[in-house]
Coordinates of C-alpha atoms (C1' of nucleotides) and ligand atoms in Angstrom, one line a residue:
Chain A
M1 CA 87.7 -152.0 -34.9
M2 CA 85.2 -154.3 -36.5
N3 CA 84.0 -157.5 -34.8
S4 CA 82.5 -160.6 -36.4
D5 CA 78.9 -159.4 -36.0
Q6 CA 79.6 -156.0 -37.5
A7 CA 81.4 -157.7 -40.4
A8 CA 78.5 -160.1 -40.9
T9 CA 75.9 -157.3 -40.9
L10 CA 77.9 -155.4 -43.4
L11 CA 78.2 -158.4 -45.7
K12 CA 74.5 -159.2 -45.5
Q13 CA 73.6 -155.6 -46.1
K14 CA 75.5 -155.7 -49.4
G15 CA 74.0 -159.1 -50.3
V16 CA 77.2 -161.1 -49.8
R17 CA 76.9 -164.4 -47.9
P18 CA 78.9 -164.1 -44.7
S19 CA 81.1 -167.1 -44.8
Y20 CA 83.8 -167.5 -42.1
Q21 CA 86.5 -166.8 -44.7
R22 CA 84.8 -163.7 -45.9
L23 CA 84.3 -162.4 -42.4
R24 CA 87.9 -162.8 -41.7
V25 CA 89.1 -161.1 -44.9
L26 CA 86.7 -158.2 -44.3
Q27 CA 87.9 -157.9 -40.7
Y28 CA 91.5 -158.0 -41.8
L29 CA 91.0 -155.3 -44.3
H30 CA 89.4 -153.1 -41.7
E31 CA 92.2 -153.7 -39.3
H32 CA 94.9 -153.1 -41.9
I33 CA 94.0 -150.1 -43.9
G34 CA 97.5 -149.8 -45.3
H35 CA 96.4 -151.3 -48.6
P36 CA 97.4 -154.9 -48.3
T37 CA 97.9 -157.3 -51.1
A38 CA 96.1 -160.7 -51.6
E39 CA 99.3 -162.4 -50.6
E40 CA 99.6 -160.4 -47.4
I41 CA 96.0 -161.2 -46.4
F42 CA 96.6 -164.9 -47.2
T43 CA 99.8 -165.1 -45.2
A44 CA 98.2 -163.4 -42.2
L45 CA 95.0 -165.4 -42.1
S46 CA 96.7 -168.7 -42.9
V47 CA 98.1 -168.8 -39.4
D48 CA 94.5 -169.0 -38.0
I49 CA 92.9 -170.8 -40.9
P50 CA 95.4 -173.5 -42.0
T51 CA 93.1 -174.9 -44.7
L52 CA 92.7 -171.4 -46.2
S53 CA 93.3 -171.4 -50.0
R54 CA 94.9 -168.6 -51.9
T55 CA 92.1 -168.9 -54.4
T56 CA 89.5 -168.1 -51.7
I57 CA 91.4 -164.9 -51.0
Y58 CA 91.2 -163.9 -54.7
N59 CA 87.6 -165.0 -55.0
T60 CA 86.7 -163.1 -51.9
L61 CA 88.4 -159.9 -52.9
H62 CA 86.8 -160.0 -56.4
T63 CA 83.4 -160.4 -54.7
F64 CA 84.1 -157.5 -52.4
V65 CA 85.1 -155.3 -55.2
S66 CA 82.1 -156.2 -57.4
Y67 CA 79.7 -155.6 -54.4
G68 CA 81.4 -152.2 -53.6
L69 CA 82.8 -153.3 -50.3
V70 CA 86.4 -152.5 -51.2
N71 CA 88.3 -150.7 -53.9
C72 CA 91.4 -152.2 -55.6
L73 CA 94.3 -150.2 -56.7
T74 CA 97.4 -151.0 -58.8
L75 CA 99.9 -148.4 -58.2
D76 CA 103.1 -149.9 -59.6
G77 CA 101.7 -152.8 -61.6
V78 CA 103.4 -155.6 -59.7
E79 CA 100.7 -156.3 -57.1
T80 CA 97.0 -155.3 -56.7
R81 CA 96.3 -153.7 -53.4
Y82 CA 93.0 -153.5 -51.6
D83 CA 91.5 -150.5 -49.9
V84 CA 88.6 -150.5 -47.5
V85 CA 88.4 -146.8 -47.2
L86 CA 85.6 -145.9 -49.6
Q87 CA 85.7 -142.2 -49.2
K88 CA 87.4 -140.6 -52.2
H89 CA 91.1 -139.9 -51.6
G90 CA 94.4 -139.8 -53.3
H91 CA 97.4 -142.1 -52.8
F92 CA 101.0 -141.3 -52.3
K93 CA 103.6 -144.0 -52.7
C94 CA 107.0 -143.6 -51.1
H95 CA 109.5 -145.1 -53.5
R96 CA 112.0 -145.6 -50.7
C97 CA 110.0 -147.6 -48.1
G98 CA 107.1 -148.5 -50.4
T99 CA 104.4 -147.3 -48.0
I100 CA 101.2 -146.1 -49.5
F101 CA 99.7 -143.1 -47.8
N102 CA 96.2 -141.7 -48.2
F103 CA 95.6 -138.0 -48.6
M104 CA 92.6 -135.8 -49.1
M105 CA 91.8 -133.7 -52.1
D106 CA 88.9 -132.2 -53.9
V107 CA 88.9 -134.6 -56.9
D108 CA 86.0 -132.8 -58.6
R109 CA 87.8 -129.4 -58.7
I110 CA 90.4 -130.7 -61.1
E111 CA 90.1 -128.8 -64.4
T112 CA 90.7 -130.8 -67.5
S113 CA 90.6 -130.1 -71.2
G114 CA 90.2 -132.7 -73.9
L115 CA 87.6 -134.8 -72.1
E116 CA 84.5 -133.4 -73.7
G117 CA 82.1 -136.2 -74.4
F118 CA 83.8 -138.6 -72.1
V119 CA 81.8 -140.3 -69.3
I120 CA 84.1 -140.2 -66.3
E121 CA 83.3 -142.9 -63.8
N122 CA 86.4 -142.9 -61.7
K123 CA 89.2 -140.5 -60.9
N124 CA 92.5 -141.9 -59.7
I125 CA 95.2 -139.7 -58.2
I126 CA 98.6 -141.2 -57.5
F127 CA 101.5 -139.3 -56.3
T128 CA 105.0 -140.7 -55.8
G129 CA 108.0 -139.4 -54.0
I130 CA 109.6 -139.6 -50.6
C131 CA 107.7 -139.7 -47.3
P132 CA 108.7 -137.5 -44.3
D133 CA 110.2 -140.5 -42.4
C134 CA 112.5 -141.5 -45.3
S135 CA 113.2 -137.8 -46.0
F136 CA 114.3 -137.3 -42.4
K137 CA 116.5 -140.5 -42.4
K138 CA 118.2 -139.4 -45.6
T139 CA 119.0 -135.9 -44.2
K140 CA 120.4 -137.4 -41.0
K141 CA 122.6 -139.8 -43.0
G142 CA 123.9 -137.0 -45.2
E143 CA 125.3 -135.0 -42.3
Chain B
M1 CA 107.2 -138.5 -88.1
M2 CA 110.7 -139.4 -86.9
N3 CA 113.3 -140.8 -89.3
S4 CA 116.3 -142.9 -88.4
D5 CA 118.7 -139.9 -88.2
Q6 CA 116.4 -138.0 -85.9
A7 CA 116.1 -141.0 -83.7
A8 CA 119.9 -141.5 -83.6
T9 CA 120.4 -137.8 -82.8
L10 CA 117.9 -138.0 -80.0
L11 CA 119.5 -141.1 -78.5
K12 CA 123.1 -139.7 -78.7
Q13 CA 121.8 -136.5 -77.1
K14 CA 120.6 -138.5 -74.1
G15 CA 123.8 -140.6 -74.0
V16 CA 122.2 -143.8 -75.2
R17 CA 124.1 -145.8 -77.8
P18 CA 122.0 -145.8 -81.0
S19 CA 121.8 -149.4 -81.9
Y20 CA 119.6 -150.6 -84.7
Q21 CA 117.1 -152.1 -82.3
R22 CA 116.9 -149.0 -80.2
L23 CA 116.4 -146.8 -83.2
R24 CA 113.5 -149.0 -84.3
V25 CA 111.9 -149.1 -80.9
L26 CA 112.2 -145.3 -80.5
Q27 CA 110.7 -144.7 -84.0
Y28 CA 107.9 -147.1 -83.2
L29 CA 107.1 -145.3 -80.0
H30 CA 107.0 -142.0 -81.9
E31 CA 104.7 -143.4 -84.6
H32 CA 102.4 -145.1 -82.1
I33 CA 101.7 -142.7 -79.3
G34 CA 98.7 -144.7 -78.1
H35 CA 100.7 -146.2 -75.2
P36 CA 101.8 -149.5 -76.6
T37 CA 102.9 -152.5 -74.5
A38 CA 106.3 -154.2 -74.8
E39 CA 104.5 -157.1 -76.4
E40 CA 102.9 -154.9 -79.0
I41 CA 106.2 -153.3 -79.9
F42 CA 107.8 -156.7 -80.1
T43 CA 105.2 -158.2 -82.3
A44 CA 105.3 -155.2 -84.7
L45 CA 109.0 -155.0 -85.0
S46 CA 109.5 -158.8 -85.3
V47 CA 108.1 -158.7 -88.8
D48 CA 111.0 -156.6 -89.9
I49 CA 113.6 -157.9 -87.5
P50 CA 113.1 -161.7 -87.3
T51 CA 116.0 -162.2 -84.9
L52 CA 114.6 -159.6 -82.4
S53 CA 114.3 -160.8 -78.9
R54 CA 111.7 -159.9 -76.4
T55 CA 114.4 -159.3 -73.9
T56 CA 115.8 -156.6 -76.1
I57 CA 112.5 -154.9 -76.1
Y58 CA 112.4 -155.0 -72.3
N59 CA 116.0 -153.9 -71.9
T60 CA 115.5 -151.1 -74.4
L61 CA 112.4 -149.8 -72.7
H62 CA 114.0 -149.8 -69.3
T63 CA 117.0 -147.9 -70.8
F64 CA 114.7 -145.4 -72.4
V65 CA 112.8 -144.8 -69.1
S66 CA 116.0 -144.4 -67.0
Y67 CA 117.4 -141.9 -69.5
G68 CA 114.1 -140.0 -69.6
L69 CA 113.3 -140.7 -73.2
V70 CA 109.9 -142.3 -72.4
N71 CA 107.5 -142.7 -69.4
C72 CA 105.9 -145.9 -68.4
L73 CA 102.5 -146.2 -67.0
T74 CA 100.6 -149.1 -65.4
L75 CA 96.9 -148.2 -65.5
D76 CA 95.3 -151.5 -64.8
G77 CA 98.1 -153.6 -63.5
V78 CA 98.1 -156.2 -66.2
E79 CA 100.6 -154.6 -68.6
T80 CA 103.0 -151.8 -68.5
R81 CA 102.5 -149.2 -71.3
Y82 CA 105.0 -146.8 -72.7
D83 CA 104.4 -143.1 -73.5
V84 CA 106.7 -141.0 -75.6
V85 CA 104.8 -137.8 -74.9
L86 CA 106.9 -136.3 -72.1
Q87 CA 104.7 -133.2 -71.5
K88 CA 102.7 -133.7 -68.3
H89 CA 99.2 -135.0 -69.0
G90 CA 96.5 -137.1 -67.6
H91 CA 95.2 -140.5 -68.9
F92 CA 91.7 -141.7 -69.5
K93 CA 91.0 -145.4 -70.0
C94 CA 87.8 -146.5 -71.7
H95 CA 86.8 -149.7 -70.0
R96 CA 84.7 -150.7 -73.0
C97 CA 87.3 -150.5 -75.8
G98 CA 90.4 -150.3 -73.7
T99 CA 91.8 -147.2 -75.5
I100 CA 93.9 -144.9 -73.4
F101 CA 93.4 -141.2 -74.2
N102 CA 95.6 -138.2 -73.2
F103 CA 94.1 -135.1 -71.7
M104 CA 95.4 -131.8 -70.5
M105 CA 95.2 -130.5 -67.0
D106 CA 97.0 -128.2 -64.6
V107 CA 98.5 -130.8 -62.3
D108 CA 100.0 -128.3 -60.0
R109 CA 96.7 -126.6 -59.2
I110 CA 95.4 -129.7 -57.4
E111 CA 94.9 -128.8 -53.7
T112 CA 95.8 -131.6 -51.3
S113 CA 95.8 -132.0 -47.5
G114 CA 97.7 -134.5 -45.6
L115 CA 100.9 -134.3 -47.7
E116 CA 102.8 -131.9 -45.5
G117 CA 106.4 -132.9 -45.3
F118 CA 106.1 -135.2 -48.3
V119 CA 108.5 -134.7 -51.3
I120 CA 106.3 -135.1 -54.4
E121 CA 108.2 -136.2 -57.4
N122 CA 105.5 -137.4 -59.7
K123 CA 101.8 -136.8 -60.1
N124 CA 99.8 -139.4 -61.9
I125 CA 96.2 -138.8 -62.9
I126 CA 94.1 -141.6 -64.2
F127 CA 90.5 -141.4 -65.1
T128 CA 88.3 -144.3 -66.2
G129 CA 85.0 -144.4 -67.9
I130 CA 83.5 -144.6 -71.4
C131 CA 84.9 -142.7 -74.4
P132 CA 82.6 -140.8 -76.8
D133 CA 82.8 -143.5 -79.5
C134 CA 81.7 -146.3 -77.2
S135 CA 79.1 -144.0 -75.6
F136 CA 77.6 -143.3 -79.0
K137 CA 77.5 -146.9 -80.0
K138 CA 75.8 -147.8 -76.8
T139 CA 73.2 -145.2 -77.3
K140 CA 72.5 -146.3 -80.8
K141 CA 72.2 -149.9 -79.8
G142 CA 69.8 -149.0 -77.0
E143 CA 67.3 -147.4 -79.4
Chain C
dA1 C1' 143.6 -154.9 -85.9
dT2 C1' 142.9 -155.5 -81.0
dC3 C1' 140.4 -155.3 -77.0
dA4 C1' 137.3 -154.0 -73.5
dT5 C1' 132.8 -152.4 -73.0
dT6 C1' 128.2 -152.7 -74.0
dA7 C1' 124.1 -154.7 -76.5
dT8 C1' 121.5 -158.6 -78.1
dT9 C1' 119.8 -163.1 -77.9
dG10 C1' 117.6 -167.4 -76.2
dT11 C1' 116.2 -170.0 -72.6
dA12 C1' 114.9 -170.8 -68.0
dA13 C1' 112.8 -169.0 -63.8
dT14 C1' 109.7 -166.2 -61.2
dG15 C1' 105.5 -164.5 -59.3
dA16 C1' 100.9 -162.9 -59.4
dT17 C1' 96.7 -164.2 -61.0
dT18 C1' 93.2 -167.2 -63.3
dA19 C1' 90.9 -171.7 -64.8
dC20 C1' 88.9 -175.5 -63.5
dA21 C1' 87.1 -179.5 -61.3
dA22 C1' 86.2 -181.8 -56.9
dT23 C1' 84.6 -181.3 -52.3
dA24 C1' 82.3 -178.9 -48.6
dT25 C1' 79.0 -175.7 -46.7
dA26 C1' 74.9 -172.9 -46.2
dG27 C1' 70.1 -172.0 -46.2
dG28 C1' 65.6 -172.9 -47.8
dT29 C1' 62.0 -176.7 -48.3
dT30 C1' 59.6 -180.8 -47.1
Chain D
dA1 C1' 65.7 -183.0 -38.6
dA2 C1' 66.8 -184.8 -43.1
dC3 C1' 67.1 -183.3 -47.9
dC4 C1' 68.5 -180.8 -51.7
dT5 C1' 70.1 -177.2 -54.5
dA6 C1' 72.9 -173.2 -55.0
dT7 C1' 76.9 -171.3 -53.6
dA8 C1' 81.7 -171.2 -51.5
dT9 C1' 86.1 -173.3 -50.7
dT10 C1' 90.0 -175.9 -51.9
dG11 C1' 94.0 -177.7 -54.5
dT12 C1' 96.3 -178.1 -58.6
dA13 C1' 97.5 -176.8 -63.0
dA14 C1' 97.9 -173.2 -66.4
dT15 C1' 98.7 -168.5 -68.0
dC16 C1' 101.1 -164.4 -68.8
dA17 C1' 104.1 -160.6 -68.2
dT18 C1' 108.4 -159.8 -66.7
dT19 C1' 113.2 -160.9 -65.0
dA20 C1' 117.6 -163.5 -64.5
dC21 C1' 121.3 -165.2 -66.6
dA22 C1' 124.9 -166.8 -69.6
dA23 C1' 126.5 -167.1 -74.3
dT24 C1' 127.2 -164.5 -78.4
dA25 C1' 127.6 -160.4 -81.2
dA26 C1' 128.5 -155.6 -82.1
dT27 C1' 130.4 -151.2 -81.0
dG28 C1' 133.9 -147.7 -80.3
dA29 C1' 138.3 -146.4 -78.5
dT30 C1' 143.3 -147.2 -78.7
Ligands
MN1 MN1 93.7 -145.6 -49.7
MN2 MN1 100.0 -140.4 -72.6
ZN3 ZN1 109.2 -143.8 -47.0
ZN4 ZN1 85.8 -146.7 -75.8

DNA sequence: ATCATTATTGTAATGATTACAATATAGGTT
DNA sequence: AACCTATATTGTAATCATTACAATAATGAT
């Protein structure tokens, strides 16, 4: 998916010093595009890097966001999640299994009224409901 | 805007016991539609109700949400905000002054791809940027 | 008035995130 | 290569919103 060299190149390209921890976090994000939390990243990388600090994860993620390497999203408000897919897309959260899905949409085609004079910098689309998997399980159980 | 009797009627209508605290919270929400936080409501009502507990505010808001009296929204992830405007609308948060504005849009006209088989229960639209007021101040300062 | 149900209160706990200071590392300069 | 400064990492303590929980109070039906 993304090897160490590719990660280093990407970081240097953006002006971020490619430390070992940062490389690993960036690689993890590219290998786990399901919107992981800081804690999930920390837990996963701790196995390989026993000295890893939670603070480093937070610092790294903040750096990545400010340098435009990742986007952060807070769907529910309990945990911030990180997204390495930079292409504009919407998010669907299944309230049964908690999975966050990406979906495509033409963000700029949304017609609004009441935003005259507003400078729009970001458009965030969040849908909630039940995913096909959970929907199917529910139907089966109901029989 | 909404007097005690109106609030009581609304609560009874929805099957929520109209305690004094609940009446006051509901009234506050109707008089402050700028998406207040639990803390803001608590601080404001504490003046009048010195024995008021923060827990009551949280309980009350949870009750209101579950009975469909208000909606909650978590735009940034730091604080949950409460919205008594039940009509579907989008939110714009100014990252300069922090104000959260409502705007109108046809939510159902959004075309998506990749959500086949998903049961959509809620559509949340959040824009961020700079509001006209802050935009104007910035321009003036720049002269 | 009695009694069971429900609401309120206060305090303690939780959990994600931030603040901060000490230590370690990286990369440029001599 | 050794040196030095800027930057990154680490560990711990603090913060802040929210929740858990148990005691007390109020409500509404009988
Ligand atoms: Mn995504
Ligand atoms: Mn609103
Ligand atoms: Zn699901
Ligand atoms: Zn503003």
